[in-house]
DNA sequence: GCCGTTTTCGGCCCGACTGTTTTCAGTCG
């Protein structure tokens, strides 16, 4: 059973206990355990086998027993009994903003509402507003939220959110008086998907800035607008919040709204033990009641005796303990990337010529660019035959003589066939500067087959890099069934680098697997898989994933210089 | 249900908003 499935069930248990009116701290315990499981860098099954569950934060004796039962039998008695106490569709009511456990139970008890559809019918029949603590406005809000929920496609990939932020930021920078405009929340932490956008800033004339914000051409609807904050909806149903404070409180504000929620809770619990109370306004000494403000996040962390913690790792694992000991690593940065090793051109399915791609890479300050068009095999994406590949190599050689200050490397993204063999003969692969292998077909194989297939490809000594290891496409295609732990172990054994594909629709490896890879000493490489010159800038999303995996520059292959990288490939 | 520089028992993050109330419960981030 996968970590995500176990986490989902624990979260479900938390919801049901909440509906039941159980002790809120018990509910929180299950939520906390669910969170831990979801962010675990290793498979829960492995922890169960090795009897190491107790080491997971928030997992004690009782939850250990439950997880063990769940993983070993695929079934949890406690959960089944709990579910049987409630009508099936009721937890879906909790997904509607504004409806929490109390309201959900009220609706079920008083009106026999068992699903979102029931609720809509009850609203249409005018039966809801008469309930205690319900009124016209509440009902209208619920009705609107149900509609919005149907319309909105939940979280969006970070790449899309980023474009919205850049557009809005460009407009807002024209507003006089506004300073320090910064996106916070999951966007700043570089999570792969984003629920809504939080923008932070400072100004002396906050209300004017807010007015300019709500008046932007992108704004479709203004949800709320006050003196320090506003919430709007832009195209696509995406919510954007802006908060403005005075300059001297910006550090605390940014810290608070960057989150994550779990990081902030851990931070506040710790502050509490120190006799301090933490909020978005600053740090209050509980004894004296005196509020201390912070203009920068660094100062805010320092006051708590902590080293600065980069946003990407503020996820509630052990980052606070590490900051206490002063052992937060220096995470890899975009400026340290010296080349891109997975790029397509118009020789296969890319849009740019080799030269255009090379010029774009040069403009980014790269030392090298690895061309890796598709192989011909199954006819995908206008793949190159052996002959065409040789022609391309000649072309690259010619261009290298013409273009200064960047070296074009001649590689290939070779298809891994269903049986794990490669699409081009070894003699051809040997001629290349480097070789990437990737799965593009027969994605429905079962886990043992897929895992064996990928490992077989990695065992070929000509393969340097395994590209987008799980083949997932965010919101479009699930990851293939593959035993990632086995793949990571094989990568360590064979010395194959694993790609962090920076294309916003892929982001594959994921952050937790990057974390695990680093633990195992597996070399990683951050590539964009660019199909046009403008895609090269996607590198920042891949760097974001690497940072979320606590990676430093030494963990990332393409932070190496041209000389080093050529020596590394050793051809 | 978890956990320990006060604790193996008694705690468990903080503030704001909304709508319904005449002081606050419920929900959210």
GROMACS .gro file of N, CA, C and O in nm, chain A residues 441-517:
model
  308
  441UNK      N    1   0.640   0.446  -2.379
  441UNK     CA    2   0.538   0.357  -2.433
  441UNK      C    3   0.514   0.244  -2.335
  441UNK      O    4   0.586   0.231  -2.237
  442UNK      N    5   0.412   0.167  -2.362
  442UNK     CA    6   0.376   0.054  -2.275
  442UNK      C    7   0.377   0.096  -2.128
  442UNK      O    8   0.445   0.037  -2.046
  443UNK      N    9   0.303   0.202  -2.101
  443UNK     CA   10   0.305   0.258  -1.966
  443UNK      C   11   0.212   0.184  -1.870
  443UNK      O   12   0.206   0.218  -1.752
  444UNK      N   13   0.137   0.090  -1.923
  444UNK     CA   14   0.042   0.020  -1.835
  444UNK      C   15   0.100  -0.106  -1.772
  444UNK      O   16   0.029  -0.180  -1.706
  445UNK      N   17   0.227  -0.129  -1.793
  445UNK     CA   18   0.287  -0.249  -1.734
  445UNK      C   19   0.269  -0.250  -1.582
  445UNK      O   20   0.260  -0.145  -1.520
  446UNK      N   21   0.265  -0.371  -1.526
  446UNK     CA   22   0.252  -0.378  -1.380
  446UNK      C   23   0.386  -0.343  -1.315
  446UNK      O   24   0.489  -0.332  -1.383
  447UNK      N   25   0.382  -0.329  -1.184
  447UNK     CA   26   0.498  -0.274  -1.116
  447UNK      C   27   0.627  -0.357  -1.133
  447UNK      O   28   0.731  -0.301  -1.167
  448UNK      N   29   0.622  -0.488  -1.113
  448UNK     CA   30   0.746  -0.566  -1.129
  448UNK      C   31   0.803  -0.552  -1.271
  448UNK      O   32   0.925  -0.536  -1.289
  449UNK      N   33   0.715  -0.557  -1.370
  449UNK     CA   34   0.759  -0.548  -1.509
  449UNK      C   35   0.823  -0.412  -1.538
  449UNK      O   36   0.932  -0.404  -1.594
  450UNK      N   37   0.753  -0.306  -1.499
  450UNK     CA   38   0.802  -0.171  -1.525
  450UNK      C   39   0.933  -0.145  -1.450
  450UNK      O   40   1.028  -0.089  -1.506
  451UNK      N   41   0.939  -0.189  -1.326
  451UNK     CA   42   1.059  -0.168  -1.246
  451UNK      C   43   1.178  -0.242  -1.309
  451UNK      O   44   1.287  -0.185  -1.325
  452UNK      N   45   1.156  -0.367  -1.347
  452UNK     CA   46   1.262  -0.447  -1.409
  452UNK      C   47   1.307  -0.385  -1.540
  452UNK      O   48   1.428  -0.380  -1.570
  453UNK      N   49   1.212  -0.336  -1.616
  453UNK     CA   50   1.241  -0.275  -1.745
  453UNK      C   51   1.332  -0.152  -1.730
  453UNK      O   52   1.432  -0.139  -1.799
  454UNK      N   53   1.297  -0.067  -1.635
  454UNK     CA   54   1.374   0.056  -1.614
  454UNK      C   55   1.515   0.022  -1.562
  454UNK      O   56   1.615   0.079  -1.607
  455UNK      N   57   1.520  -0.073  -1.470
  455UNK     CA   58   1.650  -0.109  -1.412
  455UNK      C   59   1.740  -0.170  -1.520
  455UNK      O   60   1.859  -0.142  -1.527
  456UNK      N   61   1.680  -0.251  -1.606
  456UNK     CA   62   1.761  -0.311  -1.714
  456UNK      C   63   1.824  -0.201  -1.800
  456UNK      O   64   1.940  -0.210  -1.838
  457UNK      N   65   1.746  -0.098  -1.830
  457UNK     CA   66   1.799   0.013  -1.911
  457UNK      C   67   1.913   0.084  -1.838
  457UNK      O   68   2.015   0.119  -1.896
  458UNK      N   69   1.897   0.102  -1.707
  458UNK     CA   70   2.001   0.171  -1.630
  458UNK      C   71   2.129   0.090  -1.625
  458UNK      O   72   2.238   0.143  -1.610
  459UNK      N   73   2.114  -0.043  -1.637
  459UNK     CA   74   2.231  -0.129  -1.630
  459UNK      C   75   2.316  -0.124  -1.757
  459UNK      O   76   2.431  -0.167  -1.757
  460UNK      N   77   2.258  -0.071  -1.864
  460UNK     CA   78   2.337  -0.052  -1.986
  460UNK      C   79   2.443   0.055  -1.959
  460UNK      O   80   2.410   0.168  -1.924
  461UNK      N   81   2.571   0.020  -1.973
  461UNK     CA   82   2.678   0.115  -1.938
  461UNK      C   83   2.678   0.243  -2.022
  461UNK      O   84   2.739   0.342  -1.983
  462UNK      N   85   2.608   0.241  -2.135
  462UNK     CA   86   2.603   0.361  -2.218
  462UNK      C   87   2.502   0.464  -2.170
  462UNK      O   88   2.498   0.576  -2.218
  463UNK      N   89   2.415   0.422  -2.077
  463UNK     CA   90   2.310   0.514  -2.029
  463UNK      C   91   2.365   0.597  -1.913
  463UNK      O   92   2.409   0.544  -1.813
  464UNK      N   93   2.360   0.729  -1.931
  464UNK     CA   94   2.411   0.818  -1.827
  464UNK      C   95   2.301   0.870  -1.736
  464UNK      O   96   2.322   0.895  -1.619
  465UNK      N   97   2.183   0.892  -1.796
  465UNK     CA   98   2.076   0.960  -1.723
  465UNK      C   99   1.943   0.888  -1.748
  465UNK      O  100   1.913   0.849  -1.862
  466UNK      N  101   1.864   0.871  -1.643
  466UNK     CA  102   1.727   0.824  -1.660
  466UNK      C  103   1.635   0.946  -1.653
  466UNK      O  104   1.632   1.016  -1.551
  467UNK      N  105   1.560   0.970  -1.761
  467UNK     CA  106   1.475   1.090  -1.767
  467UNK      C  107   1.337   1.063  -1.706
  467UNK      O  108   1.292   0.949  -1.702
  468UNK      N  109   1.272   1.169  -1.662
  468UNK     CA  110   1.139   1.166  -1.599
  468UNK      C  111   1.097   1.026  -1.555
  468UNK      O  112   1.013   0.962  -1.616
  469UNK      N  113   1.154   0.981  -1.443
  469UNK     CA  114   1.144   0.841  -1.404
  469UNK      C  115   1.001   0.787  -1.383
  469UNK      O  116   0.982   0.668  -1.403
  470UNK      N  117   0.905   0.868  -1.347
  470UNK     CA  118   0.771   0.811  -1.325
  470UNK      C  119   0.674   0.841  -1.438
  470UNK      O  120   0.562   0.793  -1.438
  471UNK      N  121   0.717   0.923  -1.535
  471UNK     CA  122   0.636   0.954  -1.653
  471UNK      C  123   0.503   1.023  -1.624
  471UNK      O  124   0.415   1.028  -1.709
  472UNK      N  125   0.487   1.072  -1.504
  472UNK     CA  126   0.358   1.134  -1.476
  472UNK      C  127   0.345   1.268  -1.547
  472UNK      O  128   0.445   1.335  -1.577
  473UNK      N  129   0.222   1.307  -1.578
  473UNK     CA  130   0.193   1.442  -1.625
  473UNK      C  131   0.091   1.499  -1.528
  473UNK      O  132  -0.020   1.445  -1.514
  474UNK      N  133   0.128   1.607  -1.462
  474UNK     CA  134   0.040   1.665  -1.359
  474UNK      C  135  -0.099   1.690  -1.415
  474UNK      O  136  -0.114   1.753  -1.518
  475UNK      N  137  -0.198   1.638  -1.346
  475UNK     CA  138  -0.338   1.658  -1.379
  475UNK      C  139  -0.380   1.586  -1.508
  475UNK      O  140  -0.493   1.596  -1.550
  476UNK      N  141  -0.286   1.515  -1.573
  476UNK     CA  142  -0.323   1.448  -1.697
  476UNK      C  143  -0.302   1.298  -1.691
  476UNK      O  144  -0.386   1.221  -1.733
  477UNK      N  145  -0.185   1.260  -1.640
  477UNK     CA  146  -0.153   1.118  -1.641
  477UNK      C  147  -0.087   1.080  -1.509
  477UNK      O  148   0.005   1.148  -1.465
  478UNK      N  149  -0.137   0.974  -1.449
  478UNK     CA  150  -0.079   0.925  -1.325
  478UNK      C  151   0.062   0.872  -1.351
  478UNK      O  152   0.097   0.838  -1.465
  479UNK      N  153   0.140   0.864  -1.245
  479UNK     CA  154   0.272   0.803  -1.256
  479UNK      C  155   0.254   0.656  -1.295
  479UNK      O  156   0.154   0.594  -1.261
  480UNK      N  157   0.352   0.601  -1.368
  480UNK     CA  158   0.348   0.457  -1.397
  480UNK      C  159   0.371   0.381  -1.266
  480UNK      O  160   0.421   0.437  -1.169
  481UNK      N  161   0.332   0.255  -1.263
  481UNK     CA  162   0.357   0.174  -1.143
  481UNK      C  163   0.502   0.134  -1.142
  481UNK      O  164   0.544   0.054  -1.227
  482UNK      N  165   0.576   0.188  -1.052
  482UNK     CA  166   0.718   0.155  -1.045
  482UNK      C  167   0.762   0.162  -0.900
  482UNK      O  168   0.717   0.246  -0.824
  483UNK      N  169   0.848   0.069  -0.863
  483UNK     CA  170   0.904   0.066  -0.728
  483UNK      C  171   1.019   0.165  -0.723
  483UNK      O  172   1.131   0.133  -0.763
  484UNK      N  173   0.991   0.286  -0.680
  484UNK     CA  174   1.092   0.393  -0.685
  484UNK      C  175   1.212   0.362  -0.597
  484UNK      O  176   1.324   0.398  -0.631
  485UNK      N  177   1.187   0.297  -0.484
  485UNK     CA  178   1.300   0.264  -0.397
  485UNK      C  179   1.398   0.173  -0.472
  485UNK      O  180   1.519   0.194  -0.468
  486UNK      N  181   1.343   0.075  -0.546
  486UNK     CA  182   1.430  -0.015  -0.621
  486UNK      C  183   1.505   0.060  -0.731
  486UNK      O  184   1.624   0.035  -0.755
  487UNK      N  185   1.436   0.153  -0.797
  487UNK     CA  186   1.501   0.233  -0.902
  487UNK      C  187   1.612   0.318  -0.843
  487UNK      O  188   1.722   0.327  -0.898
  488UNK      N  189   1.586   0.379  -0.728
  488UNK     CA  190   1.686   0.464  -0.664
  488UNK      C  191   1.809   0.381  -0.624
  488UNK      O  192   1.923   0.423  -0.643
  489UNK      N  193   1.782   0.263  -0.568
  489UNK     CA  194   1.893   0.174  -0.530
  489UNK      C  195   1.975   0.136  -0.653
  489UNK      O  196   2.098   0.135  -0.650
  490UNK      N  197   1.904   0.106  -0.763
  490UNK     CA  198   1.974   0.067  -0.886
  490UNK      C  199   2.056   0.184  -0.940
  490UNK      O  200   2.166   0.164  -0.991
  491UNK      N  201   2.002   0.304  -0.927
  491UNK     CA  202   2.075   0.423  -0.974
  491UNK      C  203   2.204   0.438  -0.894
  491UNK      O  204   2.310   0.469  -0.950
  492UNK      N  205   2.195   0.413  -0.764
  492UNK     CA  206   2.315   0.424  -0.679
  492UNK      C  207   2.417   0.319  -0.722
  492UNK      O  208   2.537   0.347  -0.732
  493UNK      N  209   2.368   0.199  -0.750
  493UNK     CA  210   2.456   0.087  -0.784
  493UNK      C  211   2.522   0.106  -0.921
  493UNK      O  212   2.641   0.082  -0.937
  494UNK      N  213   2.445   0.151  -1.020
  494UNK     CA  214   2.497   0.160  -1.157
  494UNK      C  215   2.560   0.295  -1.186
  494UNK      O  216   2.619   0.315  -1.292
  495UNK      N  217   2.544   0.391  -1.095
  495UNK     CA  218   2.599   0.524  -1.119
  495UNK      C  219   2.521   0.603  -1.222
  495UNK      O  220   2.572   0.697  -1.282
  496UNK      N  221   2.394   0.564  -1.245
  496UNK     CA  222   2.311   0.638  -1.339
  496UNK      C  223   2.254   0.761  -1.268
  496UNK      O  224   2.206   0.752  -1.155
  497UNK      N  225   2.261   0.876  -1.335
  497UNK     CA  226   2.201   0.996  -1.277
  497UNK      C  227   2.051   0.993  -1.300
  497UNK      O  228   2.005   0.946  -1.404
  498UNK      N  229   1.974   1.042  -1.204
  498UNK     CA  230   1.830   1.054  -1.223
  498UNK      C  231   1.795   1.198  -1.252
  498UNK      O  232   1.850   1.290  -1.191
  499UNK      N  233   1.704   1.216  -1.345
  499UNK     CA  234   1.665   1.350  -1.385
  499UNK      C  235   1.556   1.406  -1.294
  499UNK      O  236   1.463   1.336  -1.257
  500UNK      N  237   1.572   1.532  -1.260
  500UNK     CA  238   1.457   1.609  -1.210
  500UNK      C  239   1.410   1.689  -1.330
  500UNK      O  240   1.474   1.786  -1.371
  501UNK      N  241   1.302   1.645  -1.391
  501UNK     CA  242   1.251   1.711  -1.510
  501UNK      C  243   1.176   1.837  -1.468
  501UNK      O  244   1.079   1.831  -1.393
  502UNK      N  245   1.223   1.952  -1.516
  502UNK     CA  246   1.174   2.081  -1.466
  502UNK      C  247   1.050   2.131  -1.539
  502UNK      O  248   0.994   2.234  -1.502
  503UNK      N  249   1.010   2.059  -1.644
  503UNK     CA  250   0.888   2.098  -1.715
  503UNK      C  251   0.774   2.104  -1.613
  503UNK      O  252   0.750   2.006  -1.543
  504UNK      N  253   0.703   2.219  -1.605
  504UNK     CA  254   0.604   2.233  -1.496
  504UNK      C  255   0.494   2.126  -1.499
  504UNK      O  256   0.436   2.097  -1.395
  505UNK      N  257   0.469   2.068  -1.614
  505UNK     CA  258   0.367   1.964  -1.618
  505UNK      C  259   0.421   1.829  -1.570
  505UNK      O  260   0.345   1.736  -1.546
  506UNK      N  261   0.553   1.818  -1.556
  506UNK     CA  262   0.610   1.691  -1.512
  506UNK      C  263   0.663   1.698  -1.368
  506UNK      O  264   0.614   1.630  -1.280
  507UNK      N  265   0.764   1.778  -1.345
  507UNK     CA  266   0.830   1.784  -1.214
  507UNK      C  267   0.851   1.643  -1.160
  507UNK      O  268   0.794   1.602  -1.059
  508UNK      N  269   0.935   1.571  -1.229
  508UNK     CA  270   0.950   1.428  -1.210
  508UNK      C  271   1.099   1.397  -1.225
  508UNK      O  272   1.155   1.423  -1.331
  509UNK      N  273   1.166   1.348  -1.124
  509UNK     CA  274   1.138   1.312  -0.987
  509UNK      C  275   1.056   1.414  -0.909
  509UNK      O  276   1.070   1.533  -0.929
  510UNK      N  277   0.984   1.362  -0.812
  510UNK     CA  278   0.918   1.448  -0.714
  510UNK      C  279   1.016   1.484  -0.603
  510UNK      O  280   1.118   1.418  -0.585
  511UNK      N  281   0.974   1.584  -0.522
  511UNK     CA  282   1.059   1.629  -0.412
  511UNK      C  283   1.099   1.518  -0.315
  511UNK      O  284   1.216   1.505  -0.280
  512UNK      N  285   1.005   1.433  -0.275
  512UNK     CA  286   1.039   1.331  -0.174
  512UNK      C  287   1.138   1.229  -0.230
  512UNK      O  288   1.222   1.176  -0.158
  513UNK      N  289   1.128   1.202  -0.360
  513UNK     CA  290   1.222   1.108  -0.420
  513UNK      C  291   1.359   1.171  -0.439
  513UNK      O  292   1.461   1.103  -0.430
  514UNK      N  293   1.361   1.301  -0.465
  514UNK     CA  294   1.490   1.372  -0.473
  514UNK      C  295   1.558   1.364  -0.336
  514UNK      O  296   1.680   1.343  -0.327
  515UNK      N  297   1.479   1.380  -0.233
  515UNK     CA  298   1.531   1.372  -0.096
  515UNK      C  299   1.594   1.236  -0.071
  515UNK      O  300   1.706   1.224  -0.022
  516UNK      N  301   1.521   1.133  -0.109
  516UNK     CA  302   1.569   0.997  -0.088
  516UNK      C  303   1.692   0.968  -0.173
  516UNK      O  304   1.787   0.903  -0.128
  517UNK      N  305   1.691   1.018  -0.297
  517UNK     CA  306   1.806   0.997  -0.387
  517UNK      C  307   1.933   1.054  -0.324
  517UNK      O  308   2.038   0.990  -0.323
   0.00000   0.00000   0.00000
